[in-house]
mmCIF file of C-alpha atoms in Angstrom:
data_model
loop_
_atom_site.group_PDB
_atom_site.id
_atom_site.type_symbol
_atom_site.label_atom_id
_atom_site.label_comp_id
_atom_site.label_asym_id
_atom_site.label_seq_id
_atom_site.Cartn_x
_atom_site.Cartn_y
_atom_site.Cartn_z
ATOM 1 C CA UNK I 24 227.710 -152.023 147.679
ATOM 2 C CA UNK I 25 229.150 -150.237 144.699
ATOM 3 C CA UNK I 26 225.486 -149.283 143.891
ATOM 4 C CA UNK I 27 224.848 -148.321 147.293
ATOM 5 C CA UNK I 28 227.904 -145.550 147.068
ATOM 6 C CA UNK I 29 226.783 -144.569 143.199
ATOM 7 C CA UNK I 30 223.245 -143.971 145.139
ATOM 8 C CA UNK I 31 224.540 -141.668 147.384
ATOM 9 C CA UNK I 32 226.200 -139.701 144.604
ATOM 10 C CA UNK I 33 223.017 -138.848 143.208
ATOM 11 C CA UNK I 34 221.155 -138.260 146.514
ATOM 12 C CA UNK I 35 223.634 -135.354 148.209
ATOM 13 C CA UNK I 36 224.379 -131.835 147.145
ATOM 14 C CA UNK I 37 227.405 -130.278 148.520
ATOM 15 C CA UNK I 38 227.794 -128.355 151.217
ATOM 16 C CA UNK I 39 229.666 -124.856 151.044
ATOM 17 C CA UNK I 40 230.634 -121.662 152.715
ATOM 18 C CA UNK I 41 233.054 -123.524 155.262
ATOM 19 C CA UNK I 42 236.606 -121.959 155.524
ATOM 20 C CA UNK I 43 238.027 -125.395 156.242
ATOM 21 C CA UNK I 44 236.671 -128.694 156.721
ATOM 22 C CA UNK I 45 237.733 -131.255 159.975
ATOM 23 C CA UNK I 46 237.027 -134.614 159.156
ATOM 24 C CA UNK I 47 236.512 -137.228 161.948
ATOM 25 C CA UNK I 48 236.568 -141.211 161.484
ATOM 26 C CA UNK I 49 233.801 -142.363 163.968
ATOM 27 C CA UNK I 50 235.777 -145.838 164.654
ATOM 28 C CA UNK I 51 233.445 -147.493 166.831
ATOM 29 C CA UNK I 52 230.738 -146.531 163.787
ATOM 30 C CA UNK I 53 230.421 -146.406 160.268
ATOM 31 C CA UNK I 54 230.476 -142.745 158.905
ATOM 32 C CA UNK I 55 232.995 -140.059 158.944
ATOM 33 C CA UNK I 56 231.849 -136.574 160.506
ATOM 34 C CA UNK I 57 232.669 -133.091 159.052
ATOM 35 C CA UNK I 58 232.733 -129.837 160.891
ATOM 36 C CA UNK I 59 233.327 -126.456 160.074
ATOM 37 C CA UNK I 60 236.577 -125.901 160.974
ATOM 38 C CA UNK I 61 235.959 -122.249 162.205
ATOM 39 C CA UNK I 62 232.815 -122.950 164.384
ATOM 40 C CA UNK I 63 232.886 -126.606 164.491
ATOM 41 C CA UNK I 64 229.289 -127.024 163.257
ATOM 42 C CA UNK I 65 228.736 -130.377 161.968
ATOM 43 C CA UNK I 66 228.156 -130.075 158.617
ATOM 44 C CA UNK I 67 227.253 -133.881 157.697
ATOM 45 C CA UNK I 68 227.606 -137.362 158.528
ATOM 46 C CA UNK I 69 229.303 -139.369 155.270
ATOM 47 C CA UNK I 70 228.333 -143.128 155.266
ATOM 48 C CA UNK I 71 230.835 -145.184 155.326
ATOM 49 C CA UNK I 72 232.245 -148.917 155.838
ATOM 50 C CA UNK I 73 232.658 -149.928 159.472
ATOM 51 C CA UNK I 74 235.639 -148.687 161.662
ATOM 52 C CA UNK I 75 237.223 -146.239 159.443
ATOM 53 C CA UNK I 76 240.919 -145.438 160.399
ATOM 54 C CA UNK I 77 243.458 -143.786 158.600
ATOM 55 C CA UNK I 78 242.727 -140.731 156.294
ATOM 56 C CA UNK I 79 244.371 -138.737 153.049
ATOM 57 C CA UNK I 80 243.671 -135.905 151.482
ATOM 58 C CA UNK I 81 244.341 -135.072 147.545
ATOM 59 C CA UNK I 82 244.092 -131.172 147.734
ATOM 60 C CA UNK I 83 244.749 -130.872 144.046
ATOM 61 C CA UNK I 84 242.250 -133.612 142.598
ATOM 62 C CA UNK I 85 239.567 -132.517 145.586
ATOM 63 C CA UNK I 86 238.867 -136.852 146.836
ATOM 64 C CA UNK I 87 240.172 -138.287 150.216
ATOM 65 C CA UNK I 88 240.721 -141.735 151.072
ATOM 66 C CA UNK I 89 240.246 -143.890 154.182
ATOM 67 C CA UNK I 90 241.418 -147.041 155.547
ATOM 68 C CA UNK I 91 239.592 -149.851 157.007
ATOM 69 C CA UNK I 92 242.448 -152.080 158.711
ATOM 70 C CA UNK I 93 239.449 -154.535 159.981
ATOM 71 C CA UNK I 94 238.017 -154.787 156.408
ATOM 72 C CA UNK I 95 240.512 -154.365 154.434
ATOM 73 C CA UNK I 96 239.057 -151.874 152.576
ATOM 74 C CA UNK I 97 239.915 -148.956 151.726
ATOM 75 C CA UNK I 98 236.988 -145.752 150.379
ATOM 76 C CA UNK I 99 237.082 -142.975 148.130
ATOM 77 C CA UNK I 100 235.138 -139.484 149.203
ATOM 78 C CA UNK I 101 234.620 -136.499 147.256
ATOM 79 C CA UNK I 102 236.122 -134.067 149.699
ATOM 80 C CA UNK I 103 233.969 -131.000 148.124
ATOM 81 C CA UNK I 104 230.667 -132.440 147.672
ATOM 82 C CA UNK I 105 231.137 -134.243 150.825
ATOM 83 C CA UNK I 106 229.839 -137.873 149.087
ATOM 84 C CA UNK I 107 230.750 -141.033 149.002
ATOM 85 C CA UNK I 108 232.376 -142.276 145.643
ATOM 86 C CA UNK I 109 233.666 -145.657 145.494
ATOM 87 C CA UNK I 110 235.490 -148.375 147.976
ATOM 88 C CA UNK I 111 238.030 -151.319 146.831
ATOM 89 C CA UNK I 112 239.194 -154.365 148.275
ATOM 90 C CA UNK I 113 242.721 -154.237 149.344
ATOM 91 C CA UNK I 114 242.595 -157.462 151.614
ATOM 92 C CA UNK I 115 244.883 -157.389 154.788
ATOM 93 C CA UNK I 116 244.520 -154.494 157.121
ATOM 94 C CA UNK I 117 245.358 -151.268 155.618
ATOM 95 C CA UNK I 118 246.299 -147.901 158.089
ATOM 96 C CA UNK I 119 248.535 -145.127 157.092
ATOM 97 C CA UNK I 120 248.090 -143.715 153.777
ATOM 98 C CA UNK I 121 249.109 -141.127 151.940
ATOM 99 C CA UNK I 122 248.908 -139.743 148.409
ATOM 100 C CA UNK I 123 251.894 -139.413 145.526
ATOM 101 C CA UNK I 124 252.869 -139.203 142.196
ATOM 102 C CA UNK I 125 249.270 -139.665 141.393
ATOM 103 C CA UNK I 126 249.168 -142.174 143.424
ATOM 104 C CA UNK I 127 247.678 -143.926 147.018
ATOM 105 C CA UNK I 128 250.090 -145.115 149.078
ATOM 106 C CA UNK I 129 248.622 -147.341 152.267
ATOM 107 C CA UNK I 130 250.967 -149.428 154.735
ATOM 108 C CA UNK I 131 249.088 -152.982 155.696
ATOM 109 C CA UNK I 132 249.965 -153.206 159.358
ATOM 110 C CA UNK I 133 249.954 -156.995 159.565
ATOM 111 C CA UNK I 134 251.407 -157.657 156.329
ATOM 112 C CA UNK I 135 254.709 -155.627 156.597
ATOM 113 C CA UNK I 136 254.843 -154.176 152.900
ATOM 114 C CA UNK I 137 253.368 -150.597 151.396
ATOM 115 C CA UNK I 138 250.679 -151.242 148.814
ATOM 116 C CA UNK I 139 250.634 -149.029 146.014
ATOM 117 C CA UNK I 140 246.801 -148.303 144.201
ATOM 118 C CA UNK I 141 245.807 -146.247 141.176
ATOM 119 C CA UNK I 142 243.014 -144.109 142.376
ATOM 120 C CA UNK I 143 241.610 -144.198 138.796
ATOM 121 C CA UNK I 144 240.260 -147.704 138.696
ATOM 122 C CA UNK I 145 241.118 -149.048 141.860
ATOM 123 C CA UNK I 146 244.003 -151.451 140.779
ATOM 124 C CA UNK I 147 247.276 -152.661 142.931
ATOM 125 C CA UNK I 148 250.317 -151.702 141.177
ATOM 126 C CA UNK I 149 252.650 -153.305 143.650
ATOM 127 C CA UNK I 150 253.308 -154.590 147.145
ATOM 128 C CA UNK I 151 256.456 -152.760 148.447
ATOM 129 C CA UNK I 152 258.283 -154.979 151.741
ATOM 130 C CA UNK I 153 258.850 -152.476 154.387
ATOM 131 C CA UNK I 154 259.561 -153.061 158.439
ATOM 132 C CA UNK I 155 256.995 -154.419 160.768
ATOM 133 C CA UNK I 156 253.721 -152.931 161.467
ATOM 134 C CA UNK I 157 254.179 -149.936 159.617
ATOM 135 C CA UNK I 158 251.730 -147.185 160.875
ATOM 136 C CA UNK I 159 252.318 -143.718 159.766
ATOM 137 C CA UNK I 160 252.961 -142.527 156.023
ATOM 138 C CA UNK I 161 254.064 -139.479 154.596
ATOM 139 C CA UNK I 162 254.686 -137.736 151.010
ATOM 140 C CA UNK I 163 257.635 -135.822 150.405
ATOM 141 C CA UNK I 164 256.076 -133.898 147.406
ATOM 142 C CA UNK I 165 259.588 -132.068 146.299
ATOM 143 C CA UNK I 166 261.285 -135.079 146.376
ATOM 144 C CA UNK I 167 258.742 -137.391 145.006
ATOM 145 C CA UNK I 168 259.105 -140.040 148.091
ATOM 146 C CA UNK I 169 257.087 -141.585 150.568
ATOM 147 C CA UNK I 170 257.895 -142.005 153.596
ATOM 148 C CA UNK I 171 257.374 -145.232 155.912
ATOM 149 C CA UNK I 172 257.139 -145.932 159.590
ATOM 150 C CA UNK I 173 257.732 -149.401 161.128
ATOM 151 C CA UNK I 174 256.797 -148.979 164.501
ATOM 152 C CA UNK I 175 258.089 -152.566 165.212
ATOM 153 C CA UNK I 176 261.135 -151.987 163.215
ATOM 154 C CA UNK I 177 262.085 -148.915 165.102
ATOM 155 C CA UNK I 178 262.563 -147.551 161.181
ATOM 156 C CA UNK I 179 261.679 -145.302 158.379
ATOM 157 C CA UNK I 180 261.323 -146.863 154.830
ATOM 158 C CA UNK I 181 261.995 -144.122 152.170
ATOM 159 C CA UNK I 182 260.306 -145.389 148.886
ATOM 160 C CA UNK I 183 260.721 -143.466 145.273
ATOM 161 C CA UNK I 184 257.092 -142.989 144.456
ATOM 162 C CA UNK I 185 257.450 -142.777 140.789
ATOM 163 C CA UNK I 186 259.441 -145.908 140.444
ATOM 164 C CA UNK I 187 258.114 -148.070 143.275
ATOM 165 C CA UNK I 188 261.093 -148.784 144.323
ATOM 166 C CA UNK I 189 262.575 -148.517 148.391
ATOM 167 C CA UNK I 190 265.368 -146.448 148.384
ATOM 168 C CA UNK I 191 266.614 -147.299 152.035
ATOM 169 C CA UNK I 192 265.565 -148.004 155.815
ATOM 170 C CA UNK I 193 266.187 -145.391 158.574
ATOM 171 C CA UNK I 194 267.120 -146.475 161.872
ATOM 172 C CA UNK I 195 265.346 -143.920 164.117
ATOM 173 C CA UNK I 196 264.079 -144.197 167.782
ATOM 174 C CA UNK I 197 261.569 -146.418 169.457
ATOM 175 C CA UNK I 198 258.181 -147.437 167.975
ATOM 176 C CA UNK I 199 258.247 -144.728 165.425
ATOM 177 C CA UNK I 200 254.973 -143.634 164.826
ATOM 178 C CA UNK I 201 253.640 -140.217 163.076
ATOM 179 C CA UNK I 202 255.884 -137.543 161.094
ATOM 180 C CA UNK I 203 255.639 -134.234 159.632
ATOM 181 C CA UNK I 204 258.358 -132.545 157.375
ATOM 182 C CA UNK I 205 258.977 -129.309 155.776
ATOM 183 C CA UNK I 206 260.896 -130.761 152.526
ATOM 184 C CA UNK I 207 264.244 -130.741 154.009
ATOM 185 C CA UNK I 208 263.802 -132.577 157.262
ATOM 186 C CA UNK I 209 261.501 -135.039 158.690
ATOM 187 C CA UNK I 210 260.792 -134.870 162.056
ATOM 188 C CA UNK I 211 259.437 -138.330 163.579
ATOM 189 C CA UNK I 212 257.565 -138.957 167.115
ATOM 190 C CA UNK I 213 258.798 -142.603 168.832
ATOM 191 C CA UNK I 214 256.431 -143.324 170.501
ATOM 192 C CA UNK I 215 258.127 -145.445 173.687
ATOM 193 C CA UNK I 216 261.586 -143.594 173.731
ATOM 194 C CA UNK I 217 259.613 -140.124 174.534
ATOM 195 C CA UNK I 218 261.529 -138.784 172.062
ATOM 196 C CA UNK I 219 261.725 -137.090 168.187
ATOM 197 C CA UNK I 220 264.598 -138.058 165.623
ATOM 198 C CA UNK I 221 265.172 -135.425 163.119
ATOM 199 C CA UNK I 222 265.818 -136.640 159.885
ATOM 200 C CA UNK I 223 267.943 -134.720 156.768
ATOM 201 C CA UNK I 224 266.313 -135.802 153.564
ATOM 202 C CA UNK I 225 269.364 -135.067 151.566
ATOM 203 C CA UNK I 226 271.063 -137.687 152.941
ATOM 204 C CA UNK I 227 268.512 -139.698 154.277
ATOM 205 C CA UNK I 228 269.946 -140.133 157.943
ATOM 206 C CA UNK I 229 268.805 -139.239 161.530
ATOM 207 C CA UNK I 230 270.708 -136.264 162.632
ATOM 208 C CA UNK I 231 269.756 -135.267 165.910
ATOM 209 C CA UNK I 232 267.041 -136.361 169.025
ATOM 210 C CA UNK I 233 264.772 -134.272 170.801
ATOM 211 C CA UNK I 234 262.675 -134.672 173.934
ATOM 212 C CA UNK I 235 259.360 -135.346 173.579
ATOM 213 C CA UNK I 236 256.980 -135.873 176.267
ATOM 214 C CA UNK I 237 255.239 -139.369 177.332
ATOM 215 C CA UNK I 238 254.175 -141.814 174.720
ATOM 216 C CA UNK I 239 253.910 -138.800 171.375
ATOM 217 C CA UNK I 240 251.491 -139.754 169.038
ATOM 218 C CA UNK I 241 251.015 -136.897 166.905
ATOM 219 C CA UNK I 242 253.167 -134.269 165.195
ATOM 220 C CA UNK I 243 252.621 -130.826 162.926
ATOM 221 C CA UNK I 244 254.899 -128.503 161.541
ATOM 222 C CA UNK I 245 253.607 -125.175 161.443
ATOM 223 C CA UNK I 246 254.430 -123.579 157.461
ATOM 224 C CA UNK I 247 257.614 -121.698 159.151
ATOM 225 C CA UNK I 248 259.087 -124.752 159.850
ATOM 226 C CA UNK I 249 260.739 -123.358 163.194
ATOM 227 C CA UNK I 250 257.258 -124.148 165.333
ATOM 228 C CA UNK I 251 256.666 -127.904 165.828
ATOM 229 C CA UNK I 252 253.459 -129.030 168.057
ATOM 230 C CA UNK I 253 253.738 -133.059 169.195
ATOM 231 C CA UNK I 254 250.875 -134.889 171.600
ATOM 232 C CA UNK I 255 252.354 -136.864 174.952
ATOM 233 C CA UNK I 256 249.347 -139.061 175.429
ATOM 234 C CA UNK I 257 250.039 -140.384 178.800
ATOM 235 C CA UNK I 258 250.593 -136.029 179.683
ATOM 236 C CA UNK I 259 247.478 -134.966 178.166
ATOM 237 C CA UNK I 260 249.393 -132.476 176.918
ATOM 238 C CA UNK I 261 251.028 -131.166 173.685
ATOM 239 C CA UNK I 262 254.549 -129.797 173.364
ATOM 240 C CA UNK I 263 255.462 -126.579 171.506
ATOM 241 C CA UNK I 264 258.882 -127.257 170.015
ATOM 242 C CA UNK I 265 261.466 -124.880 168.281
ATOM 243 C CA UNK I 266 263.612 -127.201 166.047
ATOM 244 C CA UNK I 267 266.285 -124.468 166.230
ATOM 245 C CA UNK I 268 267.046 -124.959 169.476
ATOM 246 C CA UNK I 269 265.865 -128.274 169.546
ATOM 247 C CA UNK I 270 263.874 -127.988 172.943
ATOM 248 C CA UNK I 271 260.342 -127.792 174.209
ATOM 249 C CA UNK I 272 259.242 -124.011 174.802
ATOM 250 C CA UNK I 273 255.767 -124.631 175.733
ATOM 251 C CA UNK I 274 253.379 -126.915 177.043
ATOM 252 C CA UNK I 275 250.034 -126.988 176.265
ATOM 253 C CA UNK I 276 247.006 -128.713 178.211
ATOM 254 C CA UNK I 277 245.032 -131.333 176.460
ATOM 255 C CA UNK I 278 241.847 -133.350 176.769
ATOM 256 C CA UNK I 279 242.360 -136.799 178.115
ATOM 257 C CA UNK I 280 245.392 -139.356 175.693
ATOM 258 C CA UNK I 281 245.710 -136.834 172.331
ATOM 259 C CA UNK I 282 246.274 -138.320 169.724
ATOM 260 C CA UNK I 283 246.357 -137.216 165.892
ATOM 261 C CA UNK I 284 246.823 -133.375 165.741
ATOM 262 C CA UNK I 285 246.714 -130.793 162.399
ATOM 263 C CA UNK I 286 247.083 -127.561 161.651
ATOM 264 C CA UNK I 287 245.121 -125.287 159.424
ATOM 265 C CA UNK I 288 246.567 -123.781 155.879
ATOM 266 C CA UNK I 289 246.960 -120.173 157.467
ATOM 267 C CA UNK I 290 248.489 -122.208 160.701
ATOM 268 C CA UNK I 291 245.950 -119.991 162.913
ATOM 269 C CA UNK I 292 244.324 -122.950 164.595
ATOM 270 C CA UNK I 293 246.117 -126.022 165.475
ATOM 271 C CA UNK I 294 243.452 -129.187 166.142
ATOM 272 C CA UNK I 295 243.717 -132.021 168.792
ATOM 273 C CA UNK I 296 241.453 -134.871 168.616
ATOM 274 C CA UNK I 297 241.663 -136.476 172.271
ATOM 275 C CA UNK I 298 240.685 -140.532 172.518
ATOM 276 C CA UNK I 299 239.931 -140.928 175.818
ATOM 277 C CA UNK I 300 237.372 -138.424 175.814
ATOM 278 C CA UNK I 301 236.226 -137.956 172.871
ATOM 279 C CA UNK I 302 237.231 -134.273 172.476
ATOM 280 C CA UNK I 303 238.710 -132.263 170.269
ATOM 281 C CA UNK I 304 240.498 -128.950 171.681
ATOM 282 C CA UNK I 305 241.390 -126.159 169.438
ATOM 283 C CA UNK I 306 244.153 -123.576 170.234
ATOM 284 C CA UNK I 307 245.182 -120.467 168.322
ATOM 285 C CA UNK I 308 248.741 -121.203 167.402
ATOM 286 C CA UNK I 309 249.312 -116.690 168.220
ATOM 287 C CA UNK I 310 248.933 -116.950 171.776
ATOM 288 C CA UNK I 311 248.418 -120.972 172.035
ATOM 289 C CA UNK I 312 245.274 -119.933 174.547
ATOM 290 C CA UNK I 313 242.601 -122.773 174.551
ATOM 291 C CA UNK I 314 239.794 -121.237 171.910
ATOM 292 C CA UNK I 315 237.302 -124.509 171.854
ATOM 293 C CA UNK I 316 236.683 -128.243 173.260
ATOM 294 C CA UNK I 317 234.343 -129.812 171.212
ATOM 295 C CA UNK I 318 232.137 -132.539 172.392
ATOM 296 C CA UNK I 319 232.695 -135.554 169.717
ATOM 297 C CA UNK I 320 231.220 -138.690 169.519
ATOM 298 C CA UNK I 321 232.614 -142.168 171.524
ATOM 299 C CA UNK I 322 235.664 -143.488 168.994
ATOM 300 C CA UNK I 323 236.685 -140.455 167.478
ATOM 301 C CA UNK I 324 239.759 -141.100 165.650
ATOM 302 C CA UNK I 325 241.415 -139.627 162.313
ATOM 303 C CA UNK I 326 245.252 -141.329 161.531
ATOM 304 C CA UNK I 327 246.527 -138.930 158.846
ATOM 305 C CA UNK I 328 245.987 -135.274 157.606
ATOM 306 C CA UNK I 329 242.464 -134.407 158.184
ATOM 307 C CA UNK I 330 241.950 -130.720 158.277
ATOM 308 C CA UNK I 331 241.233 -129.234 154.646
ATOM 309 C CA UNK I 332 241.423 -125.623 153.330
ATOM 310 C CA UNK I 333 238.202 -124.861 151.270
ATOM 311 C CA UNK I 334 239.244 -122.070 149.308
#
């Protein structure tokens, strides 16, 4: 297989001229689509490992990763050329992941504990214990953490990503499951308690709740930090949140059970990939009119990050 991916290297040019790229884990398949994020043309299909998951981008070192919770795999993709690189063996069922320190950070769903790889030859530094199931991950670049959620635990693991170390465990709402954060406070969905605990990362502690709609699955701070957008899946909807006034301004209608959500660098365009459909609608953040549904393929999914600049 390694051959297979060193193959592939050789075979594709890159692809340029898109402002941003969208990339889209075909679950149900084996490849991972990218679009254009202006016009949503699809610009190609990446081969990959079946049921791709989770997804992280390195801006700085231009490679993504993605998780294979089935295989236990995790891949490596050039995110400029658009090609395959390399995949490693992880073993248990890797989801979340994020990138830190230099480092990939993935949470094994089933085995409770954050793994910890070096992206430069595929080793496992450590395994880090965490809560239960932990699904979404996070870096906090100016702080140098990562942060965990247990969605059984009903808690945030906040791990030192230099040392390796876990610093502490949040208590936060129910079946904590996506966050976003602006440096100085996290802001995390629960999943079954409809709701959003706000966390201050100077003293790692929840601080306040806010309302959510049913069942939020995804969240995105827009660069202001004042905007927050968060998908109810059992609404179809996404809420438009000002985390001054800690209240829901706006509601926004969705395709059928959104899920992950992103914005784009200039925070223009905010992205909603919708399961039960297999949709993704695209709203301009100005006016937060409907500018696009885009007809995706059955299994759609992307857990993470997965809109990039390409500037």
């Amino acid at each position: 297989m390694k051959a297979f991916f060193l193959v592939m290297m050789l075979t594709f040019s890159g692809v340029t001229g898109a402002g941003s790229y969208v990339f889209i884990n075909q679950q149900q398949g084996s490849s991972i689509s990218v679009y254009d994020g202006q016009n949503m043309r699809l610009l190609r299909s990446i081969p990959a490992l079946e049921g791709p998951a989770g997804i992280a981008i390195d801006v700085e070192n231009d490679w993504l990763a993605v998780s294979y919770p089935e295989q236990g795999m995790i891949s490596f993709i050039d995110s400029r050329r658009l090609i395959p690189l390399e995949h490693i063996a992880v073993g248990g069922s890797p989801f979340g992941l994020a990138i830190a320190a230099g480092k990939l950070f993935y949470g094994d769903w089933n085995g409770g504990f954050a793994g910890v790889v070096d992206p430069a030859d595929g080793r496992l530094l450590k395994k880090i214990p965490v809560g239960q199931s932990p699904a979404g991950l996070v870096a906090v670049t100016e702080r140098d953490l990562v942060l965990v959620l247990n969605r059984e635990s009903d808690s945030i693991s906040v791990i030192d990503a230099s040392t390796l170390q876990r610093l502490k465990n949040i208590p936060v709402g129910k079946a904590p499951f996506a966050l976003d954060h602006d440096g100085r406070y996290a802001y995390v969905v629960n999943s079954t308690s409809n709701d959003l605990s706000v966390i201050d990362l100077d003293r790692l502690i929840e601080i306040r709740r806010i309302a959510t709609g049913r069942m939020p699955y995804g969240v995105a701070l827009d660069c202001s930090g004042h905007r927050l957008y968060v998908s109810n899946q059992l609404e179809n909807t996404v809420s438009v949140i000002d985390t001054v006034k800690g209240r829901i301004t706006e509601t926004m209608n969705t395709g059928a059970y959104p899920e992950n959500i992103a914005l784009d660098q200039d925070n223009r365009r905010l992205y909603v990939l919708n399961w039960l459909d297999a949709t993704l609608s695209i709203f301009d953040t100005r006016n937060h009119n409907l500018l696009q549904t885009v007809e995706l393929e059955e299994g759609s999914r992307a857990f993470g990050r997965f809109v990039l600049s390409n500037r």
